[in-house]
Every structure is written in C-alpha cells, then in structure tokens.
Short mmCIF file of C-alpha atoms in Angstrom, two decimals:
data_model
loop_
_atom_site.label_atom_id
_atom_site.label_comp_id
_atom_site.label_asym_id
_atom_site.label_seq_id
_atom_site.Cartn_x
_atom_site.Cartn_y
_atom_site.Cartn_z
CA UNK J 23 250.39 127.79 -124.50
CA UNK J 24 250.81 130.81 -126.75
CA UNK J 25 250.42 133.95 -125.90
CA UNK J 26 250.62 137.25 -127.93
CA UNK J 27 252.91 139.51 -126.00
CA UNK J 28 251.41 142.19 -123.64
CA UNK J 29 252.00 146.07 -125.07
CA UNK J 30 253.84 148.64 -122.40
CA UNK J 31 255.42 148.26 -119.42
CA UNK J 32 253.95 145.47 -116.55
CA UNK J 33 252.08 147.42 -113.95
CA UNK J 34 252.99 148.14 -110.20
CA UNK J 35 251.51 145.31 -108.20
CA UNK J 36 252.02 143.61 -104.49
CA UNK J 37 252.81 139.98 -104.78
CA UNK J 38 252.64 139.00 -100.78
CA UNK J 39 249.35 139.17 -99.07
CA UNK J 40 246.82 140.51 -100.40
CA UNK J 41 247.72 140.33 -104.05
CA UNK J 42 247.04 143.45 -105.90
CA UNK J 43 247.62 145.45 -108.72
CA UNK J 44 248.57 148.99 -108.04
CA UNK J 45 248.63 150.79 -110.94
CA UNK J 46 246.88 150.92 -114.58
CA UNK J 47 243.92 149.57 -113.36
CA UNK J 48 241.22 147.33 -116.19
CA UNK J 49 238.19 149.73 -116.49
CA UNK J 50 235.51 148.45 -114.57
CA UNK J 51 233.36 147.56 -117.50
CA UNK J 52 235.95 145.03 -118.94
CA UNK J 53 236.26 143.81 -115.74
CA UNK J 54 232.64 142.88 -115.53
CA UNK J 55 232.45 141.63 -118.87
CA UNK J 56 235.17 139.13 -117.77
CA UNK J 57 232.89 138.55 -114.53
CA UNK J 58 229.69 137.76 -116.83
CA UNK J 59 231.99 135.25 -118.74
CA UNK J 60 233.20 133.24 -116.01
CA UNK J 61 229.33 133.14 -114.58
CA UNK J 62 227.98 131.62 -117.84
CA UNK J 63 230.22 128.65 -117.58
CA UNK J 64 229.18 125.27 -116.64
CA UNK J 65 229.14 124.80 -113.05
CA UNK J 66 230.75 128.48 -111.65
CA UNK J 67 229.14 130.37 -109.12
CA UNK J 68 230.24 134.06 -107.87
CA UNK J 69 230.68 134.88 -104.61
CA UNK J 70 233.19 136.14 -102.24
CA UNK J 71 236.95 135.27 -101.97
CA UNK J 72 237.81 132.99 -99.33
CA UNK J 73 241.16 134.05 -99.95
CA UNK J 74 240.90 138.04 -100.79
CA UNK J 75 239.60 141.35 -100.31
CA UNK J 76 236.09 142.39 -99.83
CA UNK J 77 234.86 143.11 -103.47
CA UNK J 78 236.72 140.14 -104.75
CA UNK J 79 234.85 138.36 -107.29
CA UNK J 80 235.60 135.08 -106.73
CA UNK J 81 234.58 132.22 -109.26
CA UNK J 82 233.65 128.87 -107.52
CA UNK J 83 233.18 125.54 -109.13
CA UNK J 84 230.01 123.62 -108.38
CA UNK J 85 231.25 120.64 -106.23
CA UNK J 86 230.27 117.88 -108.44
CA UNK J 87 232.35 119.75 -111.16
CA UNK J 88 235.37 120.44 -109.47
CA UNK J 89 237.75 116.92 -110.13
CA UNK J 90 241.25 118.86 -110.77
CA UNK J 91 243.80 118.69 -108.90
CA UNK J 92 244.04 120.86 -105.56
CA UNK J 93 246.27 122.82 -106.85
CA UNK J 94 244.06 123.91 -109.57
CA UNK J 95 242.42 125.71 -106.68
CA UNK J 96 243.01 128.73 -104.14
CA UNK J 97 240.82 127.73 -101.69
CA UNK J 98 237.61 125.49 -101.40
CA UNK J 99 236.19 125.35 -104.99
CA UNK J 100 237.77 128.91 -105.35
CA UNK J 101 239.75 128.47 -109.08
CA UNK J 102 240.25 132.30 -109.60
CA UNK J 103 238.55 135.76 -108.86
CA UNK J 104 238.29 139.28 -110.20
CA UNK J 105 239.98 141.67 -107.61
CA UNK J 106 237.41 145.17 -106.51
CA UNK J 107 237.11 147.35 -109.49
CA UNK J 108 239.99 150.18 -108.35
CA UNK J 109 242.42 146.93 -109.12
CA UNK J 110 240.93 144.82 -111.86
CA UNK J 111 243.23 142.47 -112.26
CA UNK J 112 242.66 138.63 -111.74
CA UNK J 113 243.97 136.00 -109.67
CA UNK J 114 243.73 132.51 -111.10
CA UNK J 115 245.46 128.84 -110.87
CA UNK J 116 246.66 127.05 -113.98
CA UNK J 117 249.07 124.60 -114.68
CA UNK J 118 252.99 124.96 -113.24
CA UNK J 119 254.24 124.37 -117.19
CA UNK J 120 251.60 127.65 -118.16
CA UNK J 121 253.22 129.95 -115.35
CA UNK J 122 256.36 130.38 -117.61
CA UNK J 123 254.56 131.50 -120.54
CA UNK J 124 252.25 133.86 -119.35
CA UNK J 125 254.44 135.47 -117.15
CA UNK J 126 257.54 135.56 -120.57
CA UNK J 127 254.51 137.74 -122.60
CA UNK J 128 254.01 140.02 -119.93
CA UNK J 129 250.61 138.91 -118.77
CA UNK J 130 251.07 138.72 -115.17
CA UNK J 131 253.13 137.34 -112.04
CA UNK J 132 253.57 134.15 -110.12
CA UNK J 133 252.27 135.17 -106.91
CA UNK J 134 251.37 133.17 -103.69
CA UNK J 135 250.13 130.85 -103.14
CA UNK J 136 252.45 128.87 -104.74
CA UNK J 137 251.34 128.06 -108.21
CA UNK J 138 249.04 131.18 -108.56
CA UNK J 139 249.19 133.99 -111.17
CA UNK J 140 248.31 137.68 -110.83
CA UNK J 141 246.95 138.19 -114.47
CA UNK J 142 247.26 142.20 -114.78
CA UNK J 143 243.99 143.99 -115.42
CA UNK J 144 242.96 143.71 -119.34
CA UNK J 145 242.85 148.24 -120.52
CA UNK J 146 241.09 147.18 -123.91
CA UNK J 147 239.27 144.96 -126.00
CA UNK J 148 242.11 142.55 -127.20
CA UNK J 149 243.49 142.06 -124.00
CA UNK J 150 240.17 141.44 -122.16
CA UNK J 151 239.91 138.27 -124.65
CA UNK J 152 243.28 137.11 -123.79
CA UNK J 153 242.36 137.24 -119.90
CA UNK J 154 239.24 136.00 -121.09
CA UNK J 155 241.24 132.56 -122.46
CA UNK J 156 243.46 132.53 -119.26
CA UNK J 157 240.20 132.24 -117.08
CA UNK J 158 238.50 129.26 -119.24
CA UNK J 159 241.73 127.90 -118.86
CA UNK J 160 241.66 128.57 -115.33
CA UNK J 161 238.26 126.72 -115.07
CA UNK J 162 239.05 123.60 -117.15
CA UNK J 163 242.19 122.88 -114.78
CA UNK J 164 240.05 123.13 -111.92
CA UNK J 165 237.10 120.53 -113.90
CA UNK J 166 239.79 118.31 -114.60
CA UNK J 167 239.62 118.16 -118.08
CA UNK J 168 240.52 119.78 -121.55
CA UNK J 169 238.38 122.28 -123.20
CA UNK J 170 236.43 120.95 -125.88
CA UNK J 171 238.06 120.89 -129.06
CA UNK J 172 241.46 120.45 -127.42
CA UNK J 173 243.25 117.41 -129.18
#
C-alpha cells in the first residue's frame, strides 16, 4: 500500500481505552462526508460502537457480507467507526502488513485492540480522500475480498 505522506506534525491522541484523538480535530463536515461514504457501500449499516464512545459512528457489515477474517473486525460486524465530532478521527481494522505503512506516512497509530489503527482526523480535502481509501479498504478486509479492479 502507498501512501502519500501526511503534512505537519501527528496529533496528540490516547492509544489505551477509549482511543481518541486529542488535538487537531477533522471538521465535522469532512467527518460526515466520510460517514455518508462508508453508508453507501454495499452491505454497511451505521450505528453505535460496540466498542466506543457514545457518538461513535460505527460502520457494521451486513452479516451475509461479512466473510473476512475476525480480525478484520473490532467487534461483532463492527470493521471501523468515526469517533464524536470534537475527535474526528477513525478507528478501523486492516491488514497486519498495511499497519506499517500507514503508520511510516504519518496517517495514524496502531492502537488496541491488537491489529487496529487510529487513522488521525482528515483537516482538508486531500486528506479526507486518503481516509476515504483507508475505510474502503477497511470494508473489503472485513467482506473478504479485493476491491474491484484490484489485480
């Protein structure tokens, strides 16, 4: 996976329990517009974390959908959620061999539980789409299967 590198320096964030992001926080419209993305793919429905906060967004895969491997998951059919506006940042499962990358560009932090990445909170337009590609990612580890187009 290649990444562009994240401008600036990393946020402040807590990587025990609950995850969070402390400083810099992702407006709350790009935050959403990642939230409206998630909910127009195949299968997701929003909800609230099993695992987080109240105000979590969390994205849950439809059942039928959901044939990755459990650690593709936080919790149930739970693959990843928005944290409450004041935070925006994202919490998501991908692949072990995808932590090292997006954590070497500056995108976020391996967090628990083990496996999990705290994705900091996208503050414009170009960064939204890279969180934006870390979340369909997200979602086709948890479907067990590549994203179309993928050779």
């Amino acid at each position: 996976m290649r990444l562009p590198p994240r401008a600036g320096p990393a946020p402040l964030v807590v990587t025990g329990h609950p995850v969070e992001q402390l400083t810099d926080p992702a407006p709350a419209a790009l935050r959403q517009r990642l939230v409206d993305a998630v909910a127009a793919l195949d299968g997701v429905r929003i909800g609230p974390s099993y695992v987080c906060v109240r105000g979590t967004c969390a994205f849950q895969l439809a059942p039928v959908l959901a044939q990755g491997p459990a650690e593709a998951f936080l919790a149930g059919s739970e693959f990843a959620h928005a944290h409450p506006p004041y935070d925006g940042s994202v919490h998501l499962m991908l692949p072990c061999r995808w932590a090292e990358p997006v954590v070497a560009a500056g995108w976020g932090v391996v967090v628990a539980p083990r496996g999990s990445l705290l994705v900091y909170g996208p503050r414009d337009e170009a960064e939204t789409a890279v969180v934006q590609h870390l979340l369909a990612e997200a979602y086709w580890f948890a479907r067990g299967a590549m994203p179309p187009g993928t050779p």
